[in-house]
Amino acid sequence: RRRQLSEILVQRQQEVEVWTDQIASLESESDNQKSRAGQIAETLVVAQQQVEQIRNELSDVEREIGGVENSQEGIRTDAEKAQADFSRCEVALAQNKSRAQFLEEDVQREFQIRVGQYDWRALLWRSEDDPPDLKALDLDDDEEDGDSAPAKAEPAPVAPVAEVAPTADGETPAQPAEAAAEATTTKRRKKKGPKPDPTEEDLVALESSANWDDIKAEVDALRQRLAGMGSVNTGAIEEYVELKQRYDFLKGQSDDLNNAKADLIKTIDEINQTSMTQFQITFDQIKKNFIYTFQTLFGGGIANLELIVTDDILESGIEITAQPPGTKLKGITLLSGGQKTLTAVALLFALYMVKPSPFCLLDELDAPLDESNIGRFTNLLGKFVDNSQFIIITHNKRTVSAAQAIYGVTMEERGVSKTVSMKFNQNKSDIEAHQENIAESVRGAKTTLGA
């Protein structure tokens, strides 16, 4: 066995030597691999930086290409638009030339004169003068009726000639003489003398300042006005009287509504102001009462009521802060159940001190209170029994002992309920007559109740 173990030991030592050599070889190879991995990592970092730089350059090039393409597209669009405008202008020019030639031939055929033979500047200068055959008008009637049309007058013989004089840009102008005559209709209500003969400087100034677009627009407006007048309406006066009455009626109602609205707004403002004043006074009183009732119930401590929004107290919330004796200042939500109950009772009686209620029903209000707190509660309750009648539903013996009368339900026989009432007196206890139900017992009680 020793020989076998010796052989096994020698064999294991040989294996250990072989494994040691392999471990050394593997460690050397691992160091080489780590060194190569570091070189590869450095190469990878450099390659990533180069790739990122090339990617940024590629993005810049793509943006430049996009900008160039957008510019080319805009230039192409502008060129197409310019070509379309040019074609439109050529068509309009050809139409205007054809129209001018047609009008010139039409005037020459009708009046046997050429348009170019007349001085249109002189005709435009005289356009505001009254026609020579204008009939006399009743100026008083015209001044009273400013919208009435003037007396009918024939235009000057030379007016149609100046009507078709072509302008410098090839377009046919509006009828200057007729337009000027119609545009000055309202001005002819006052008789004016003819203008003096124009000088060459006046004609040059008139030519440079003439706005054919405005003249044409004024002529079109006057023609539409004349066309819109239509035939004479003989019932216009009666319609005007009816519409005037209707307008006055609606105007009176509108004024009444506006006045009523103003009065309502004023009344609402006064009510809001009065409400704010009364609320502030009542809130301050309740705040003082709450501090008193809280200190009475807790035997000390700090309590306060604060408005959350002081700008508009009617829309503001109220924050209740309560600090019982021996505790840190905290909100009411962090109080215990009994402390919350006493705080609520303090706030309830603070409201009672401002506006008492004839009846008050309290259901299991003293359930979370301990004996000492129930004593403070009943003592405070005794200060309000002269002004209010309290009905308390309770299972607490101490609260029952503080009551002046009790009402209950018992079951002497199984399944048969029976009402029991008892009135307490300082000298003796008298059992009240049995009532039909609790509601009648409560209504029949004439003394202040506490239960």
Tab-separated table of C-alpha atoms in Angstrom, residues 125-132 188 190-198:
chain	number	residue	atom	x	y	z
A	125	TRP	CA	-57.983	120.208	-66.498
A	126	ARG	CA	-61.505	121.359	-67.414
A	127	SER	CA	-63.157	118.181	-66.136
A	128	GLU	CA	-64.320	119.812	-62.888
A	129	ASP	CA	-65.936	122.764	-64.656
A	130	ASP	CA	-69.710	122.789	-65.031
A	131	PRO	CA	-70.976	121.797	-68.476
A	132	PRO	CA	-72.093	124.792	-70.531
A	188	ARG	CA	-71.678	121.218	-58.357
A	190	LYS	CA	-72.280	125.056	-55.105
A	191	LYS	CA	-71.868	127.153	-58.209
A	192	LYS	CA	-68.259	127.628	-59.150
A	193	GLY	CA	-66.696	129.646	-61.902
A	194	PRO	CA	-64.543	128.076	-64.617
A	195	LYS	CA	-60.881	127.511	-63.995
A	196	PRO	CA	-58.385	129.839	-65.599
A	197	ASP	CA	-56.550	128.670	-68.665
A	198	PRO	CA	-53.742	126.283	-67.692
